[in-house]
Amino acid sequence: MPISRFKSFRGTAILLLWLISATVFAQLNIEIFGGGASRIPVAIVPFADEGRLSQSITPVISADLTRTGLFRLIDPAGSTPHAPVEVVYSDWANRGANALVIGRVIHLSSGQVEIQFRVMDVATKSQLTGLSLTVPATQLRTAAHRIADVIYEALTGDVGVFSTRIAYVLKRGNKYALQVADADGYNAQSIIEYTEPIISPAWSPDGNQLAYVSFEDKKPVVYVQALTTRERRAVASFKGSNSAPAWSPDGKKLAVVLTGQGGSQIFLVNVDGSGLQRLSKSPGIDTEPSFSPDGRYILFTSDRGGSPQIYRMPITSSESSNAERLTFEGNYNVSPDYSQDGKSFTFIHRHNGQFNVAVQEIGSRQMQILTSSKFDESPSFAPNGKMILYATEINGHGILSAVSRDGQTRQHLTVQTGDIREPAWGPLPKWK
Amino acid sequence: MKKLLSIAMIVLLSACASQTTQPDGDEMAGTGDGMSGSELMGSESGRPSYFNQLNDPSNILSQRSVYYDYDSYTVKGEYRELVLAHARFLRDNPSASVILQGNTDDRGSREYNLALGQRRADSVRNMMTLAGARDVQIESVSLGEEKPRAYGSGETAWSQNRRTDIVYRGE
């Protein structure tokens, strides 16, 4: 199916990889567009003895790296070094690999698993990095994501996001579940389940809490819930509608949209529900706030100019009427999300009846459309700014998809059945 | 908050009990007879008896949905009588209260649609308060695209979902 779907892309070479996980019968398909001359060629040799594990390590690493669009995986067929002395560098140079990942798995008597791996530089015939991890046999995917992070960081100099988590809403029948999963869609857990809709999950900056909107009380109310204790409280339950929570970077406040004072307007409220303060003042709709990483600005959607467009306002209340319009192409630009460096934002842009993920540089106002599907929603930047997670639709079903920042690589995360929507990419784990 | 509300309700109820509401015959035409004083008399089920009136299929008050044109928030002429009838009912039954739920079709951002649905609910609220219903009796909220009446895409489904529902509390 994906082959015919993307055949229409003019002049782009298409590489389709099917990576089938050993334990879960889900298919992850990764679609890569463009020539890929700039991709780093890397060979990942299956680790010694990983076949005995309930979950092989290297397929997870390969999928993680491929999804970024920054790597070209070199087939290691026929050669299986596991230690530096076993590496014939000329062979890997002939295959076009710049880097080589080798390793082994040691089954400890405690039942735990030790994974040793090294990243070798083919040109200099030296080790770039290496690490040994010991994990319970139940955390092999977690270990694989950490290894992928180390490889990514060694080869790109950038921080890896494979050990992060995502939140989204899963609708099955008339049930709604707020779920948290690994960044690749696996290890999903329900945080809360309802028979009424849930929308707009938002991660606290420390990754310990989620804010979201629940309709369990016949109207939208903003809740904050702790992930470990599952304890939750209503932080915005004012007369009218309460929605669109966004955390301030210090985790102390939430921007929310309230309607009690007329229209839909952006307010600030402390995480405990106190200290309500109005931020936006317009006769129209102001919604979907997103904080700049330095906490000084808020991006939001407003129809004050006649159509929904993205604006930026300073957080200081004296200046908040002082909003600057950022989007000018088309008559429907919504759902902004700041990149972690504060220099760009991702959003949904409508054109020719399609809703697509776009990015725009704040300085140059340069806009780029990254997707070509019909109904994309809720784009959310990875914490390193290199990928964007979003919701899209295939055959009438909501699924999650990730696109690289340059639009060259897309992957559907189709791990679960049901309608998946409203994704939010979580922060980096604390040890990063 | 809940405590405050219940105190407010008690104050409101005692205020009603001591006042004699004299319905204006002319204006009550849409709501049937002068039942305005009846809201304190619980029916056998413990519900205020005005619900009989609200649920009588021959009464315009049994109609609870206002539909809109695409991208519009204006209450169309054909729904004016319906909204005004509910407004008069609220005016004459001060202990009755409603939640107005605005809805949209499912195209576009969920949060933006929530704001659009709010605008629809607010349009009904404004019409009602102008016609004598009091602010405290009305809460206008939005369900956005989250509670469609009709599923699927296409104008038939979409037109069913562009609406405001009038829901009486206690129903």
Tab-separated table of C-alpha atoms in Angstrom, chain A residues 67-257:
chain	number	residue	atom	x	y	z
A	67	ARG	CA	13.448	7.103	11.339
A	68	THR	CA	15.535	10.247	11.712
A	69	GLY	CA	16.364	10.317	8.005
A	70	LEU	CA	19.977	11.100	8.887
A	71	PHE	CA	21.396	7.617	8.330
A	72	ARG	CA	21.698	5.131	5.501
A	73	LEU	CA	21.933	1.580	6.815
A	74	ILE	CA	24.535	-0.586	5.110
A	75	ASP	CA	23.701	-4.276	4.804
A	76	PRO	CA	26.165	-6.244	6.973
A	77	ALA	CA	25.335	-9.536	5.241
A	78	GLY	CA	28.189	-12.011	5.181
A	79	SER	CA	30.315	-10.344	7.793
A	80	THR	CA	29.619	-10.519	11.508
A	81	PRO	CA	32.407	-9.029	13.617
A	82	HIS	CA	31.576	-8.599	17.294
A	83	ALA	CA	34.925	-7.319	18.564
A	84	PRO	CA	37.341	-4.707	17.141
A	85	VAL	CA	39.950	-7.352	16.273
A	86	GLU	CA	37.428	-9.087	14.035
A	87	VAL	CA	36.748	-5.998	11.927
A	88	VAL	CA	38.139	-5.956	8.375
A	89	TYR	CA	37.919	-2.230	7.742
A	90	SER	CA	38.605	-2.439	4.002
A	91	ASP	CA	35.526	-4.636	3.613
A	92	TRP	CA	33.329	-2.019	5.307
A	93	ALA	CA	34.952	0.788	3.345
A	94	ASN	CA	34.119	-1.109	0.134
A	95	ARG	CA	30.504	-1.389	1.239
A	96	GLY	CA	30.466	2.373	1.695
A	97	ALA	CA	30.099	2.403	5.470
A	98	ASN	CA	31.541	5.333	7.378
A	99	ALA	CA	30.728	3.847	10.733
A	100	LEU	CA	30.245	0.360	12.075
A	101	VAL	CA	28.331	-0.730	15.159
A	102	ILE	CA	29.353	-4.030	16.740
A	103	GLY	CA	28.553	-5.636	20.050
A	104	ARG	CA	27.620	-8.657	22.083
A	105	VAL	CA	25.021	-9.739	24.572
A	106	ILE	CA	25.985	-11.550	27.766
A	107	HIS	CA	23.338	-13.456	29.674
A	108	LEU	CA	24.149	-12.968	33.358
A	109	SER	CA	23.363	-15.585	35.984
A	110	SER	CA	21.182	-13.003	37.763
A	111	GLY	CA	18.821	-13.119	34.792
A	112	GLN	CA	19.939	-9.679	33.746
A	113	VAL	CA	21.467	-8.961	30.391
A	114	GLU	CA	24.710	-7.148	29.726
A	115	ILE	CA	25.031	-5.439	26.373
A	116	GLN	CA	28.459	-4.288	25.192
A	117	PHE	CA	28.724	-2.272	22.026
A	118	ARG	CA	31.198	-0.103	20.140
A	119	VAL	CA	30.894	2.436	17.358
A	120	MET	CA	33.902	2.121	15.028
A	121	ASP	CA	35.096	4.772	12.586
A	122	VAL	CA	35.843	2.930	9.323
A	123	ALA	CA	38.168	5.605	7.910
A	124	THR	CA	40.416	5.955	10.963
A	125	LYS	CA	39.995	2.298	12.026
A	126	SER	CA	39.387	3.445	15.570
A	127	GLN	CA	36.663	3.354	18.175
A	128	LEU	CA	34.431	6.448	18.333
A	129	THR	CA	32.568	5.406	21.437
A	130	GLY	CA	31.529	2.327	23.332
A	131	LEU	CA	29.424	1.403	26.307
A	132	SER	CA	28.318	-1.516	28.420
A	133	LEU	CA	24.785	-1.601	29.844
A	134	THR	CA	23.283	-4.110	32.242
A	135	VAL	CA	19.489	-4.258	32.204
A	136	PRO	CA	16.688	-6.588	33.292
A	137	ALA	CA	15.495	-8.844	30.473
A	138	THR	CA	12.234	-6.874	30.451
A	139	GLN	CA	13.956	-3.643	29.439
A	140	LEU	CA	15.670	-4.638	26.235
A	141	ARG	CA	13.853	-2.068	24.094
A	142	THR	CA	14.792	0.637	26.602
A	143	ALA	CA	18.425	-0.473	26.367
A	144	ALA	CA	18.257	-0.470	22.569
A	145	HIS	CA	16.930	3.114	22.582
A	146	ARG	CA	19.782	4.205	24.856
A	147	ILE	CA	22.308	2.592	22.546
A	148	ALA	CA	20.672	4.314	19.557
A	149	ASP	CA	21.025	7.604	21.446
A	150	VAL	CA	24.739	7.009	22.007
A	151	ILE	CA	25.294	6.119	18.333
A	152	TYR	CA	23.251	9.115	17.197
A	153	GLU	CA	25.179	11.447	19.447
A	154	ALA	CA	28.566	10.042	18.357
A	155	LEU	CA	27.767	10.382	14.662
A	156	THR	CA	25.804	13.651	14.575
A	157	GLY	CA	27.049	15.566	17.610
A	158	ASP	CA	23.396	16.192	18.429
A	159	VAL	CA	21.325	14.885	21.333
A	160	GLY	CA	19.336	11.703	20.643
A	161	VAL	CA	15.628	11.444	21.450
A	162	PHE	CA	15.083	7.688	21.217
A	163	SER	CA	14.745	7.335	24.996
A	164	THR	CA	11.976	9.907	25.212
A	165	ARG	CA	8.284	9.166	25.541
A	166	ILE	CA	5.214	10.327	23.702
A	167	ALA	CA	1.650	10.857	24.889
A	168	TYR	CA	-1.469	10.579	22.740
A	169	VAL	CA	-5.145	9.721	22.910
A	170	LEU	CA	-6.350	6.334	21.741
A	171	LYS	CA	-10.016	5.961	20.839
A	172	ARG	CA	-11.377	2.445	20.644
A	173	GLY	CA	-15.118	2.094	20.186
A	174	ASN	CA	-16.561	4.636	22.593
A	175	LYS	CA	-13.597	4.463	24.982
A	176	TYR	CA	-10.870	7.072	25.188
A	177	ALA	CA	-7.479	6.344	26.716
A	178	LEU	CA	-4.714	8.798	27.434
A	179	GLN	CA	-1.585	6.773	26.752
A	180	VAL	CA	2.136	7.173	27.182
A	181	ALA	CA	4.531	5.144	25.023
A	182	ASP	CA	8.166	5.018	23.962
A	183	ALA	CA	9.062	7.443	21.175
A	184	ASP	CA	8.722	4.604	18.643
A	185	GLY	CA	5.163	3.838	19.768
A	186	TYR	CA	5.963	0.684	21.753
A	187	ASN	CA	5.394	-0.015	25.462
A	188	ALA	CA	2.102	1.867	25.532
A	189	GLN	CA	0.420	2.345	28.895
A	190	SER	CA	-2.932	3.925	29.646
A	191	ILE	CA	-2.738	6.768	32.150
A	192	ILE	CA	-6.476	7.183	32.338
A	193	GLU	CA	-9.484	5.807	30.462
A	194	TYR	CA	-12.906	7.320	29.932
A	195	THR	CA	-16.045	7.014	27.928
A	196	GLU	CA	-15.850	10.758	27.244
A	197	PRO	CA	-13.331	12.470	24.971
A	198	ILE	CA	-9.843	13.534	26.047
A	199	ILE	CA	-7.806	16.014	24.007
A	200	SER	CA	-4.681	18.170	24.127
A	201	PRO	CA	-2.245	16.257	26.336
A	202	ALA	CA	0.778	18.385	27.285
A	203	TRP	CA	3.940	17.202	29.058
A	204	SER	CA	5.271	18.987	32.094
A	205	PRO	CA	8.883	20.058	31.447
A	206	ASP	CA	10.175	17.424	33.903
A	207	GLY	CA	8.198	14.671	32.181
A	208	ASN	CA	6.438	13.661	35.410
A	209	GLN	CA	2.971	15.063	34.706
A	210	LEU	CA	0.526	15.471	31.873
A	211	ALA	CA	-2.005	18.248	31.506
A	212	TYR	CA	-4.996	17.444	29.315
A	213	VAL	CA	-8.596	18.337	28.577
A	214	SER	CA	-11.350	15.948	29.609
A	215	PHE	CA	-15.035	16.155	28.702
A	216	GLU	CA	-16.206	13.892	31.521
A	217	ASP	CA	-18.211	16.725	33.115
A	218	LYS	CA	-20.264	17.650	29.989
A	219	LYS	CA	-17.754	20.377	29.176
A	220	PRO	CA	-14.012	20.759	28.682
A	221	VAL	CA	-12.004	20.952	31.920
A	222	VAL	CA	-8.189	21.056	32.221
A	223	TYR	CA	-6.635	18.407	34.468
A	224	VAL	CA	-3.063	17.750	35.554
A	225	GLN	CA	-2.122	14.169	36.339
A	226	ALA	CA	1.044	12.657	37.772
A	227	LEU	CA	2.306	9.717	35.748
A	228	THR	CA	3.643	7.604	38.590
A	229	THR	CA	0.941	8.071	41.248
A	230	ARG	CA	-1.867	8.642	38.706
A	231	GLU	CA	-3.073	11.344	41.093
A	232	ARG	CA	-4.912	14.110	39.282
A	233	ARG	CA	-6.564	17.439	39.887
A	234	ALA	CA	-8.596	19.963	37.920
A	235	VAL	CA	-6.480	23.099	37.408
A	236	ALA	CA	-8.935	24.991	35.214
A	237	SER	CA	-12.595	24.254	35.790
A	238	PHE	CA	-14.077	27.702	35.386
A	239	LYS	CA	-17.523	28.536	34.066
A	240	GLY	CA	-17.524	27.944	30.322
A	241	SER	CA	-14.894	25.962	28.429
A	242	ASN	CA	-11.385	25.254	29.719
A	243	SER	CA	-8.847	23.927	27.234
A	244	ALA	CA	-5.502	24.016	25.380
A	245	PRO	CA	-3.068	23.655	28.326
A	246	ALA	CA	0.596	24.551	27.737
A	247	TRP	CA	3.298	24.387	30.421
A	248	SER	CA	5.617	27.263	31.100
A	249	PRO	CA	9.264	26.115	30.749
A	250	ASP	CA	9.785	26.342	34.535
A	251	GLY	CA	6.829	24.003	35.082
A	252	LYS	CA	5.132	26.398	37.503
A	253	LYS	CA	2.347	27.742	35.338
A	254	LEU	CA	0.005	26.681	32.612
A	255	ALA	CA	-1.340	28.771	29.786
A	256	VAL	CA	-4.970	27.767	29.276
A	257	VAL	CA	-7.838	28.950	27.142
